[in-house]
Each structure stands twice: as structure tokens, then as C-alpha cells.
């Protein structure tokens, strides 16, 4: 085991990086706003100092910073956190470096739910949240539940069966999404947004809707860090250490589904973050989940804030789906992983 | 152990690729291409630069786009139209013809069965489709209007290949006269006094960029498109940029009846100048996006909205 000092150093550095990238993401955008103005805009909406600064900030500036940029940065951080931590947990559970948080139907379920909502033009809203994100979340949850039921063998859920039923259910749902895409070409752009993922047009309402699920899910995963360490030895060995592996699996599935389901519902299917981040961080800090989980979460948050910054500033005044950016960054890394795993290095 | 997850990744990639392919084809409808065939004596060049040989007057025509159907019916060729695309809905009569699917994935069996002697296609995105139809020995003629004024040229072209040149000439001339009238009225407003315009295609804030057909329409109608500096034909506009550029006028073609309500629910929408001053207008998407006989109505409609005291 590494010393606590190293743990503190790594997490401290990542926390500093998160603060820095959040500041960067808030200060930079399509519209150039001086740093001082940005700070004043934020301060003017805080209690105590706020009233004294009222009127010193242009209304449009305040709106761009507080209504457009800050929620985007916050949501990117939350989604990155969810994907980083869930990806780590899945790679631990499946003992496979190729596992990602979408492995067992979350993404295809969410995409199918969203595509249906988009194609049916459902306009009902529940507490300012549209039908589409709600359906996406429901789809993600339902898909994982179906995968779990399919994979169950009596009281056990073998990991291989979980993977295979994940692929089967995923294939079915992807076919559904394709069908919707073919039949409602007018809504193609919105469906594509879900498949590529992005934060354009996301506001505080999305942050408020997703945050509880993501934070609770991540909390549950963090609580099971020691059990994930035991799982590294294999399921049988973990049982001998007194861990109820089947119950652990259920908790991990519930928590990852909550976190990634909410993330996908808020911002679509953003690829590669949950695959690449845990892996890269494992190479740096080693396999101890007590450090690996929080470090991956922080790194995921940093990566997504920066990827979204690129997505909205690369070709102003246009937006690019953030999934393209993460895939461009993650793709080469994925290829490197494949080559490495061919040489017989397991996870 | 890693096979299934790889299959998953591959599946996702394939799905994405398919969707992107469909999307880019849709967006490429305004692109340009050239496939040159050796010119023949009786051949007429279409908008894609193909030399199309014509054997007498076409009697069985298939339209593969709403604008083409509108042109054919306006030239009095309605009774010769035997097939239309799924979106052809004007005049009402056009919608009653045999449907051959949409422009991107037509039903070839049906098209062949209709025994057309002329298929009026659009754009260049259909080149795959065009090749296939050529393989079936079907005469395909491509229309491709990137600018509003191309619509008049296309009407003349259709007149030429269908033996209705006189009628087409009159129609195109009348349109040109009306358009010139609008242009003259708009010209009285100095360039820097013209309203800035944001054209909303959907709730994701997709809009019309430079080089798009509607960007040209906005300019003709005397507006300044705030997305004129974008890099794509149909960019997704950044909300920050929209707030900062704060357009004088917002135009919403009601492709989807709920679009306006969706926009109103957007954070910051009510802070926009155009919203505060009541200058958010809805237009009929069919008259502003189809390079056919009604396009001048579209220009005039938009010009009246932009310059209510100047354009009559």
C-alpha cells in the first residue's frame, strides 16, 4: 500500500487542476469577456458582496457567465465525475481494462428512450425537465434491469453473462434507435446530439436534476472502494475475505446506473471518458481503489470541462458535439490499449 | 473476456457512423459536384453539369423534391407527374400522386414500375441514387439551387426540357420582376441600418450559415444573418454568441409546431432584444426553403417582416 502522503498529493494536485480548469472554462468562451468582468459577474450574485457590485456588470455579460457558462462547466464536471468513477468501478467489477460505464445497456437504453421522446415530440415537462431526458433516464434504468434479469443464474450473476446479455440488449436497443432515426429524419439532429453527447443549451435545471443521482451514485461507489480492492483477487477470494460478492455486484450496478443514467440523460452518450480515464489514472496511481476512484472522478471532471471548452470555442460561433472531442482524444489511447492487451497484459 | 465489450464499442461506432452518414448527406444537399459526360447534340446540361440527352417531350415525370413538384405543376405539367417524393405537398394535387419515398432513400422498384421518361432529382447528394437510376436506363435531370435566383434559372431549365419554355419564361420573368421590386425597396435602407437576423431551425439552435440557400434569402430580404461568419452551411449556434450578438429579429420557420414554445422555455430567451421588442416572427417553412415558384413570396414575406415601413 502506498503512503497516505502520496494519496494526499495526488488528490490535492487533481483538485487544484479541477479548480483551474473550472476557472478556465468559465473565463473562456465564444464571447471574449475580460477576467475582471467575469469575476465581478460571479461576485455580484453572491450574498454580502453582491449588492455593492450591482450595476457594475453589463446584463448580457452577467447572463453569459451565470446562465450559459457556469451551468455548462458544472454539468461537464458532474458528468465527467460520474463517468470516471463508474468506469473505474466497472473495470474493477469485470476485471477487464476494456470495460466502460456503458457496457451493460445504459447508453443504448438512454439513447432509445431519448430517440422515442424526440420522435414522438413529447412536450410534457416535469419540474422544468423535458420528457426526453426523463425518458433517457428511464430507458437507461430499464435496460440495465433487463440485462441483469437476463444474466441471472439462480442467485448468482456471472460477469460473463452480464456482458453477453449487455451486448444482446444493446444490439436490440441500437436497432430501435436506428429505426427511429430512419423514420423521423426531421429530428435527426436532436437524435445525433444524443449519440454524440454535448452540453450545448444545458442550464441549471439540468444540473439540479442530474446532481443528486450522480453524487449519490458516486458516493455509493466510493463507499465500496475496499470491496473493489478485494475483487481484484477474484470473486472466490473476495468471498473468502467475507465479502458478499453478489450483493456487492447489485450495489455497483445500482450506483453506476444512477450516476451514468443521470449523466447520459443530461448530456447524451459521451464516449471514451469512462474507458480512458480510469485506465490512465491506474497507470499513474496504481490499483488501490481508495485512491483510484476519487482520482478518476476528478480527472474525468477535468477532461470533460476542457473537452467542452474546445467543443464550444474551436470554430466560433458554432458548436461541436463534445463526444467528437473526447473520441479524438480517447481513440488513439484506445488503440494503444488494444495493442497492449494483445501482448497479454490483463487488467 | 474483452470480446463482448469490443463488440459493444464497435456497435456504437457503426451506429454513429450510419447516423453521421445520413446527417452529412442531408446537410450536403446544398453542396456542389460535377460529373461530366461527353456532350451530345440534343443534350441539355443540368445543374450538376451532366449532359442529359432528351428524346422528345417527357410524358411521365417523377419529382424527387417538393420544389420540383411545385415547378412542374406551375408549368401546367401536373397531369404528366406520375410520382412524387414523400414531402411533395404543394399544390394539394401533387400530394395525391404516387409516392416514391424520400429523396435520400427512394423506392427504386416503384420508380422503375412507374416507367418515367424523366426523373427530376435535386442537389448532388443523390449521386449514388442518380447512378442507380442511370443503371436502370432512366433519364435523370438534377436541379440544384444554392441561391434564390437559381430558382428562376431552374424553372427556365425545366421549361426547356419539357417543351414549356414559353410558360416557364413568363413565370420566371414575373418572379424576377417582383424580386427586383423587393430589392429596390430594400436598397433604400443603408447596409448598416439593416436588422440583424437569427434564423432558428430547431431547439438545438441550429441555424443557416454562409453558403446556405436561406442565408441568401435573408440577404435579399434586407437582413444581416448573425451566423454569416460560421464555417458550416448549417451550424449549431452557440448560445453565448446569440446573447452577445443580440439580433434585432428572430425568425422561426415553424417546421415543428411546438418549436416556439420550446424556445420560450429556454433560459435567457426573454432577455433577448428581439423577444423584448416583439420581433420574433414565424414563417411557413415551405415558402422560404423551396427553390420553386413560391420562393419570391418567401423573400417578400421576410422582407416585410424585416422592413415593415419600407417593403409593401
XYZ file of C-alpha atoms in Angstrom:
659
model
C 0.000 0.000 0.000
C 1.191 3.473 -0.805
C 1.533 6.011 1.907
C -1.211 8.455 2.803
C 1.167 11.232 1.774
C 1.094 10.136 -1.857
C -2.675 9.860 -1.741
C -2.968 13.408 -0.420
C -0.518 14.735 -3.033
C -2.304 13.126 -5.994
C -5.778 14.181 -4.898
C -4.533 17.668 -3.984
C -2.998 18.133 -7.425
C -6.135 16.888 -9.164
C -8.370 19.106 -7.024
C -6.198 22.092 -7.937
C -6.455 21.053 -11.594
C -10.234 20.873 -11.308
C -10.431 24.378 -9.855
C -8.083 25.690 -12.552
C -9.996 24.103 -15.422
C -13.332 25.256 -13.990
C -11.995 28.827 -13.867
C -10.639 28.471 -17.389
C -13.948 27.061 -18.632
C -15.854 29.951 -17.063
C -13.454 32.653 -18.232
C -13.181 31.475 -21.844
C -15.883 31.143 -24.442
C -17.145 32.277 -27.812
C -17.644 35.768 -26.477
C -14.451 37.304 -25.078
C -15.096 38.673 -21.592
C -12.285 40.231 -19.531
C -11.305 38.222 -16.467
C -12.156 41.039 -14.073
C -15.635 41.315 -15.547
C -16.104 37.541 -15.173
C -15.138 37.656 -11.510
C -17.386 40.679 -10.899
C -20.299 38.949 -12.605
C -19.965 35.959 -10.284
C -19.403 38.078 -7.170
C -22.376 40.314 -7.913
C -24.671 37.321 -7.446
C -23.237 36.279 -4.120
C -24.713 37.412 -0.819
C -22.893 40.156 1.175
C -20.606 41.444 -1.635
C -23.289 41.228 -4.312
C -25.357 44.343 -3.648
C -22.250 46.560 -3.677
C -21.364 45.395 -7.173
C -24.864 45.604 -8.659
C -24.895 47.750 -11.741
C -21.166 47.459 -12.412
C -21.744 44.448 -14.654
C -23.489 44.508 -18.017
C -26.641 42.407 -18.062
C -25.575 40.365 -21.093
C -22.196 39.646 -19.521
C -23.800 38.503 -16.287
C -26.163 36.300 -18.264
C -23.456 34.709 -20.394
C -21.375 33.885 -17.321
C -24.136 32.822 -14.922
C -26.827 31.361 -17.169
C -24.794 29.955 -20.050
C -21.236 29.161 -18.966
C -21.304 28.255 -15.273
C -24.025 25.604 -15.550
C -22.230 24.114 -18.544
C -18.947 23.879 -16.678
C -20.706 22.469 -13.610
C -22.584 19.861 -15.621
C -19.439 18.859 -17.534
C -17.655 18.360 -14.206
C -20.517 16.272 -12.799
C -20.794 14.101 -15.908
C -17.017 13.636 -16.002
C -17.083 12.629 -12.347
C -19.889 10.130 -12.970
C -18.192 8.566 -15.989
C -14.721 8.437 -14.405
C -15.879 6.795 -11.184
C -18.366 4.437 -12.864
C -15.784 3.371 -15.418
C -13.325 2.574 -12.637
C -15.935 0.554 -10.764
C -16.857 -1.427 -13.889
C -13.244 -2.156 -14.768
C -12.873 -3.441 -11.213
C -16.077 -5.464 -11.300
C -15.405 -7.030 -14.690
C -11.658 -7.215 -14.017
C -11.213 -6.014 -17.562
C -9.424 -2.864 -18.726
C -11.786 -2.587 -21.699
C -14.898 -2.201 -19.572
C -16.617 1.158 -19.768
C -19.659 2.552 -17.932
C -21.906 1.972 -20.944
C -21.092 -1.726 -21.082
C -24.393 -3.090 -19.861
C -27.005 -1.063 -21.633
C -27.007 2.384 -20.007
C -26.116 4.225 -23.194
C -28.261 2.231 -25.617
C -31.183 2.338 -23.172
C -30.851 6.079 -22.731
C -30.452 6.681 -26.457
C -33.530 4.568 -27.194
C -35.581 6.425 -24.586
C -34.394 9.786 -25.863
C -34.935 8.880 -29.513
C -38.508 7.797 -28.775
C -39.194 11.003 -26.862
C -37.742 13.099 -29.677
C -39.618 11.253 -32.415
C -42.950 11.368 -30.579
C -42.498 15.104 -29.926
C -43.442 14.701 -26.291
C -43.667 18.154 -24.810
C -44.640 17.343 -21.251
C -42.272 18.690 -18.649
C -41.832 17.623 -15.061
C -40.393 20.436 -12.943
C -38.791 22.161 -15.983
C -37.184 18.923 -17.123
C -38.378 17.837 -20.546
C -39.767 14.448 -21.435
C -36.662 13.497 -23.399
C -34.127 13.440 -20.515
C -36.688 11.690 -18.316
C -37.258 9.019 -20.949
C -33.498 8.698 -21.397
C -33.045 8.047 -17.691
C -35.965 5.600 -17.649
C -34.542 3.840 -20.713
C -31.106 3.514 -19.114
C -32.547 2.097 -15.898
C -34.877 -0.292 -17.696
C -32.100 -1.539 -19.974
C -29.752 -2.329 -17.078
C -32.569 -4.037 -15.187
C -33.349 -6.183 -18.242
C -29.671 -7.057 -18.671
C -29.412 -8.026 -15.001
C -32.507 -10.245 -15.151
C -31.270 -11.924 -18.316
C -27.886 -12.671 -16.774
C -29.186 -14.114 -13.526
C -28.445 -17.782 -12.853
C -30.413 -18.621 -9.723
C -28.931 -16.440 -7.018
C -25.761 -15.654 -8.946
C -24.983 -13.246 -11.747
C -21.878 -14.408 -13.601
C -19.912 -11.487 -15.019
C -19.627 -13.120 -18.444
C -23.396 -13.499 -18.695
C -23.786 -9.897 -17.653
C -21.514 -8.850 -20.514
C -23.240 -11.057 -23.071
C -26.755 -10.000 -22.141
C -25.492 -6.412 -22.175
C -24.393 -6.868 -25.762
C -27.675 -8.538 -26.711
C -29.909 -5.902 -25.141
C -27.655 -3.168 -26.504
C -27.953 -4.532 -30.040
C -31.742 -4.611 -29.792
C -31.945 -1.065 -28.492
C -29.457 0.246 -31.063
C -31.658 -1.237 -33.763
C -34.571 0.641 -32.241
C -32.612 3.905 -32.327
C -31.657 3.278 -35.956
C -35.289 2.623 -36.807
C -36.421 5.849 -35.155
C -33.630 7.679 -36.987
C -34.751 6.333 -40.333
C -38.417 7.087 -39.728
C -38.082 10.589 -38.344
C -35.410 12.307 -40.361
C -36.690 15.705 -39.324
C -35.490 15.044 -35.803
C -32.153 13.653 -36.912
C -30.093 16.479 -35.437
C -31.558 16.020 -31.998
C -31.028 12.255 -32.092
C -27.466 12.754 -33.266
C -26.920 15.081 -30.322
C -27.803 12.188 -28.033
C -25.496 9.794 -29.801
C -22.541 12.185 -29.794
C -23.207 13.879 -26.483
C -22.769 17.539 -25.642
C -23.573 20.372 -23.264
C -24.973 22.961 -25.650
C -28.039 24.677 -24.290
C -27.761 22.956 -20.910
C -28.680 25.079 -17.909
C -29.012 24.956 -14.141
C -32.187 22.890 -14.414
C -30.163 20.026 -15.902
C -27.503 20.396 -13.216
C -30.117 20.294 -10.454
C -31.828 17.279 -11.998
C -28.653 15.240 -12.532
C -26.567 16.208 -9.494
C -28.388 14.193 -6.781
C -28.260 10.945 -8.764
C -24.646 11.443 -9.762
C -23.476 12.414 -6.267
C -25.370 9.598 -4.521
C -24.226 7.062 -7.123
C -20.613 8.177 -6.856
C -20.917 8.143 -3.055
C -22.106 4.525 -3.053
C -19.241 3.530 -5.353
C -16.673 5.320 -3.185
C -18.076 3.525 -0.111
C -17.312 0.175 -1.777
C -13.686 1.015 -2.658
C -12.260 -1.636 -0.270
C -14.600 -4.301 -1.644
C -13.452 -3.466 -5.165
C -9.881 -3.949 -3.987
C -10.841 -7.417 -2.725
C -12.467 -8.196 -6.070
C -9.090 -7.747 -7.762
C -8.175 -11.133 -6.278
C -11.133 -12.766 -7.993
C -14.698 -13.412 -6.840
C -13.917 -16.559 -4.890
C -11.064 -14.970 -2.970
C -13.264 -11.990 -2.174
C -15.920 -14.335 -0.791
C -13.265 -15.894 1.467
C -12.474 -12.421 2.758
C -16.090 -12.183 3.898
C -17.462 -10.028 1.111
C -20.880 -10.888 -0.231
C -19.939 -10.630 -3.898
C -23.446 -10.915 -5.335
C -24.723 -8.154 -3.085
C -21.697 -6.045 -3.997
C -22.496 -6.528 -7.693
C -26.064 -5.342 -7.148
C -24.881 -2.232 -5.329
C -22.304 -1.461 -8.021
C -24.902 -1.872 -10.768
C -27.436 0.320 -8.980
C -24.870 3.035 -8.282
C -23.296 3.097 -11.758
C -26.734 3.097 -13.377
C -27.831 6.023 -11.231
C -24.705 8.035 -11.966
C -24.268 7.253 -15.673
C -28.017 7.191 -16.331
C -28.332 10.731 -14.984
C -25.187 11.776 -16.882
C -26.473 10.410 -20.190
C -29.924 11.882 -19.597
C -28.369 15.305 -19.109
C -25.786 15.310 -21.881
C -26.156 12.332 -24.195
C -23.722 9.497 -24.734
C -20.243 10.931 -24.295
C -17.785 8.196 -25.174
C -14.288 7.283 -24.071
C -14.141 9.253 -20.822
C -15.221 6.297 -18.695
C -12.898 3.982 -20.581
C -9.757 6.046 -20.887
C -9.658 7.980 -17.621
C -9.717 5.042 -15.144
C -7.110 3.281 -17.198
C -4.770 6.242 -17.452
C -5.130 7.038 -13.754
C -4.487 3.386 -12.839
C -1.172 3.588 -14.713
C -0.246 6.620 -12.601
C -1.528 5.807 -9.102
C -1.782 2.013 -9.109
C -4.708 -0.336 -8.484
C -5.878 0.734 -4.992
C -9.493 1.810 -5.434
C -9.435 4.030 -2.365
C -7.210 6.374 -4.367
C -8.190 5.269 -7.880
C -11.915 6.056 -7.571
C -11.651 9.685 -6.406
C -8.674 10.376 -8.678
C -10.532 9.038 -11.735
C -13.578 11.098 -10.822
C -11.555 14.307 -10.577
C -9.649 13.551 -13.767
C -12.890 12.801 -15.614
C -14.309 16.120 -14.481
C -11.190 17.992 -15.637
C -11.151 16.233 -19.018
C -14.806 16.968 -19.753
C -14.598 20.624 -18.721
C -11.659 21.079 -21.090
C -13.229 18.985 -23.875
C -16.398 21.084 -23.662
C -14.293 24.251 -23.735
C -12.758 23.034 -27.004
C -16.180 21.995 -28.329
C -17.619 25.488 -27.910
C -14.597 27.593 -28.872
C -12.913 25.689 -31.719
C -14.986 27.126 -34.566
C -16.996 30.044 -33.135
C -19.866 30.777 -33.319
C -20.669 27.107 -33.935
C -20.789 24.207 -31.511
C -19.282 20.738 -31.953
C -20.656 17.722 -30.096
C -18.288 17.123 -27.192
C -18.318 13.372 -27.913
C -16.250 14.067 -31.008
C -13.571 15.777 -28.938
C -13.403 13.017 -26.309
C -13.305 10.372 -29.038
C -10.479 12.191 -30.818
C -8.553 12.272 -27.550
C -9.607 8.789 -26.464
C -9.400 6.965 -29.781
C -5.613 6.833 -30.049
C -5.441 5.793 -26.397
C -7.948 3.029 -27.033
C -5.809 1.725 -29.902
C -2.790 1.756 -27.626
C -4.746 -0.265 -25.043
C -5.713 -2.822 -27.644
C -2.124 -3.261 -28.740
C -1.031 -3.599 -25.151
C -3.712 -6.149 -24.279
C -2.738 -8.204 -27.319
C 0.656 -8.594 -25.748
C -1.078 -10.417 -22.927
C -1.291 -7.697 -20.286
C -4.581 -8.161 -18.461
C -6.341 -5.502 -16.391
C -13.015 -11.666 -21.786
C -12.739 -8.427 -23.680
C -14.541 -9.576 -26.803
C -18.065 -8.523 -25.798
C -17.077 -5.018 -24.778
C -15.206 -4.555 -28.022
C -18.269 -5.660 -29.896
C -20.180 -3.038 -27.958
C -17.725 -0.330 -28.849
C -17.769 -1.376 -32.470
C -21.554 -1.420 -32.471
C -21.703 2.076 -31.090
C -19.193 3.251 -33.661
C -21.117 1.705 -36.539
C -24.375 3.215 -35.326
C -22.727 6.595 -35.048
C -21.173 6.300 -38.452
C -24.507 5.441 -40.025
C -26.213 8.387 -38.395
C -23.409 10.761 -39.320
C -23.518 9.496 -42.864
C -27.243 10.177 -43.080
C -26.776 13.554 -41.468
C -23.951 14.668 -43.694
C -25.875 13.552 -46.744
C -28.777 15.673 -45.599
C -26.501 18.608 -44.979
C -24.690 18.105 -48.240
C -27.905 18.753 -50.145
C -26.560 22.200 -50.853
C -23.104 21.071 -51.939
C -21.736 21.081 -55.434
C -20.286 18.395 -57.627
C -19.503 17.667 -61.208
C -19.673 14.542 -63.266
C -19.014 15.250 -66.882
C -20.436 13.191 -69.669
C -19.419 13.835 -73.242
C -21.907 16.409 -74.555
C -24.309 15.323 -77.284
C -26.107 17.398 -79.823
C -29.580 17.082 -78.288
C -28.259 17.156 -74.728
C -29.088 19.745 -72.081
C -26.713 20.352 -69.162
C -28.324 20.018 -65.755
C -27.265 21.787 -62.544
C -24.741 19.061 -61.747
C -23.081 19.610 -65.125
C -24.336 16.302 -66.524
C -25.312 16.285 -70.188
C -28.777 14.793 -70.277
C -29.995 13.515 -73.618
C -33.669 14.088 -74.222
C -35.835 12.056 -76.532
C -38.836 14.215 -77.317
C -41.228 15.629 -74.747
C -41.322 13.806 -71.375
C -44.796 12.401 -70.641
C -44.187 10.525 -67.372
C -42.244 12.615 -64.853
C -41.205 11.761 -61.308
C -40.389 14.614 -58.907
C -37.927 13.805 -56.141
C -38.291 17.020 -54.160
C -41.135 19.367 -53.143
C -39.618 22.278 -55.091
C -39.520 20.206 -58.273
C -43.176 19.243 -57.945
C -44.077 22.902 -57.442
C -42.197 23.876 -60.587
C -43.805 21.101 -62.664
C -47.328 21.958 -61.532
C -46.735 25.695 -62.029
C -45.761 24.979 -65.622
C -49.037 23.141 -66.137
C -47.334 19.750 -66.263
C -49.282 18.356 -63.294
C -51.041 15.690 -65.324
C -47.693 14.395 -66.541
C -46.357 13.931 -62.996
C -46.708 10.224 -62.197
C -44.667 10.066 -58.997
C -43.563 12.395 -56.182
C -41.359 12.222 -53.087
C -42.918 11.803 -49.636
C -42.539 15.508 -48.869
C -44.151 16.854 -52.039
C -47.316 18.519 -50.731
C -47.932 21.606 -52.889
C -50.173 22.117 -54.733
C -52.511 19.711 -52.933
C -52.845 17.769 -56.176
C -49.118 16.897 -56.041
C -49.556 15.148 -52.718
C -52.099 12.802 -54.300
C -49.611 11.335 -56.781
C -47.867 8.004 -56.286
C -45.195 8.306 -53.546
C -41.708 7.021 -54.375
C -40.143 7.558 -50.925
C -37.884 10.392 -49.887
C -35.007 11.886 -51.805
C -32.349 10.028 -49.808
C -33.845 6.566 -49.883
C -36.347 6.254 -52.716
C -38.104 3.039 -53.575
C -36.379 2.050 -56.822
C -38.833 -0.726 -57.643
C -41.687 1.720 -57.520
C -39.777 4.241 -59.599
C -38.976 1.699 -62.274
C -42.551 0.393 -62.247
C -43.857 3.893 -62.948
C -41.849 3.853 -66.220
C -40.794 7.507 -66.054
C -39.158 9.139 -69.036
C -37.806 11.874 -66.757
C -36.819 11.969 -63.092
C -36.267 15.433 -61.630
C -33.773 14.988 -58.806
C -32.234 17.638 -56.544
C -28.804 18.592 -55.309
C -25.841 16.362 -55.717
C -26.252 14.235 -52.639
C -28.252 11.891 -54.751
C -25.359 10.984 -56.987
C -25.493 7.403 -55.691
C -29.185 7.375 -56.430
C -28.602 9.010 -59.798
C -26.062 6.324 -60.740
C -28.532 3.641 -59.776
C -31.322 5.196 -61.817
C -28.973 5.572 -64.784
C -28.253 1.871 -64.418
C -31.977 1.276 -64.867
C -31.786 3.345 -68.064
C -33.900 6.103 -66.538
C -33.366 9.705 -67.625
C -32.337 11.732 -64.575
C -32.086 15.512 -64.545
C -30.604 17.230 -61.485
C -31.683 20.642 -60.224
C -29.511 22.330 -57.619
C -30.304 25.825 -56.394
C -27.759 27.307 -53.978
C -29.085 30.836 -54.345
C -32.594 32.235 -54.564
C -32.048 33.422 -58.132
C -31.095 29.881 -59.171
C -34.773 29.016 -58.737
C -35.692 31.125 -61.769
C -32.911 29.557 -63.807
C -34.160 26.123 -62.794
C -37.717 26.987 -63.833
C -36.427 28.028 -67.267
C -34.383 24.828 -67.444
C -37.389 22.646 -66.653
C -39.342 24.604 -69.284
C -36.647 23.857 -71.816
C -36.610 20.099 -71.240
C -40.378 19.698 -71.012
C -41.317 21.804 -74.033
C -42.902 24.552 -71.932
C -40.238 27.203 -72.463
C -42.769 29.979 -73.130
C -44.702 29.444 -69.932
C -41.524 28.961 -67.916
C -40.070 32.168 -69.322
C -43.186 34.153 -68.353
C -43.234 32.674 -64.832
C -39.515 33.265 -64.251
C -39.763 36.802 -65.601
C -42.707 37.654 -63.379
C -40.778 36.319 -60.377
C -37.671 38.276 -61.350
C -39.723 41.472 -61.659
C -41.243 41.025 -58.209
C -37.874 40.164 -56.701
C -36.298 43.233 -58.308
C -39.112 45.301 -56.772
C -38.280 43.993 -53.312
C -34.573 44.577 -53.923
C -35.196 48.190 -54.936
C -37.254 48.856 -51.807
C -34.663 47.165 -49.593
C -31.848 49.110 -51.259
C -33.282 52.333 -49.799
C -32.151 51.108 -46.375
C -28.397 51.648 -45.837
C -26.472 48.445 -45.223
C -25.538 49.311 -41.633
C -29.176 50.109 -40.768
C -30.437 46.692 -41.837
C -31.691 44.487 -38.997
C -29.561 41.595 -37.801
C -31.359 38.262 -38.068
C -31.154 34.928 -36.304
C -32.901 32.102 -38.144
C -33.793 29.233 -35.786
C -34.088 25.787 -37.334
C -34.662 23.863 -34.122
C -34.376 23.942 -30.356
C -30.716 22.925 -30.563
C -30.145 26.367 -32.111
C -29.145 25.019 -35.481
C -29.182 27.891 -37.923
C -28.327 28.813 -41.513
C -24.692 29.617 -42.239
C -22.960 31.236 -45.201
C -23.484 29.479 -48.498
C -26.863 28.130 -47.471
C -29.897 28.892 -49.575
C -31.692 30.660 -46.722
C -28.646 32.820 -45.931
C -29.024 34.202 -49.457
C -32.746 34.721 -48.873
C -32.061 36.709 -45.689
C -29.624 38.949 -47.556
C -32.062 39.546 -50.424
C -34.814 40.393 -47.928
C -32.552 43.074 -46.457
C -31.392 41.327 -43.316
C -27.943 40.626 -41.904
C -27.533 36.990 -40.851
C -25.692 36.865 -37.498
C -24.333 33.433 -38.431
C -22.748 34.733 -41.634
C -19.262 34.087 -40.219
C -19.896 30.437 -39.316
C -17.858 27.739 -41.001
C -20.690 25.420 -41.982
C -23.845 25.657 -44.065
C -25.978 24.598 -41.124
C -24.029 25.306 -37.913
C -25.230 24.692 -34.396
C -25.135 28.208 -32.959
C -23.560 28.890 -29.606
C -25.989 30.325 -27.030
C -23.322 32.722 -25.731
C -22.813 34.116 -29.197
C -26.570 34.524 -29.632
C -26.833 36.533 -26.399
C -23.779 38.632 -27.252
C -24.848 39.363 -30.836
C -28.406 40.002 -29.664
C -30.147 40.080 -33.066
C -32.821 42.654 -33.947
C -35.090 39.983 -35.395
C -35.528 36.254 -34.804
C -37.244 34.198 -37.472
C -38.667 30.776 -36.717
C -39.820 28.638 -39.626
C -42.480 26.505 -37.950
C -41.162 23.117 -39.030
C -42.429 21.788 -35.745
C -45.472 23.471 -34.255
C -44.088 23.350 -30.741
C -40.736 24.926 -31.637
C -41.700 28.406 -30.495
C -42.844 27.131 -27.076
C -39.610 25.195 -26.717
C -37.613 28.340 -27.425
C -39.671 30.399 -24.974
C -38.798 27.877 -22.268
C -35.095 28.459 -22.902
C -33.155 30.251 -20.144
C -32.234 33.737 -21.274
C -34.671 33.772 -24.206
C -36.783 36.515 -22.643
C -33.689 38.708 -22.225
C -33.057 38.873 -25.984
C -33.733 42.200 -27.679
C -35.865 40.645 -30.428
C -38.075 38.992 -27.805
C -38.419 42.171 -25.720
C -39.332 44.269 -28.756
C -41.756 41.666 -30.107
C -39.719 40.945 -33.210
C -39.830 37.142 -33.143
C -41.656 36.049 -36.285
C -42.813 32.679 -37.507
C -42.849 31.861 -41.211
C -44.148 28.973 -43.284
C -41.032 26.835 -43.841
C -42.236 25.688 -47.272
C -42.195 29.126 -48.883
C -38.736 30.108 -47.631
C -36.819 26.900 -48.233
C -38.051 25.631 -51.596
C -36.319 26.958 -54.708
C -39.517 26.912 -56.703
C -42.247 29.249 -57.955
C -43.184 30.412 -54.415
C -39.673 31.474 -53.352
C -40.261 35.150 -54.163
C -43.303 35.026 -51.855
C -40.830 33.803 -49.244
C -38.385 36.654 -49.882
C -41.218 39.196 -49.851
C -42.694 37.791 -46.628
C -39.341 38.009 -44.846
C -38.595 41.466 -46.315
C -41.947 42.761 -44.989
C -41.150 41.398 -41.533
C -37.694 42.993 -41.567
C -38.744 46.336 -43.085
C -42.456 46.811 -42.351
C -42.417 50.521 -43.302
C -40.372 50.133 -46.492
C -41.496 46.945 -48.207
C -45.083 46.984 -49.347
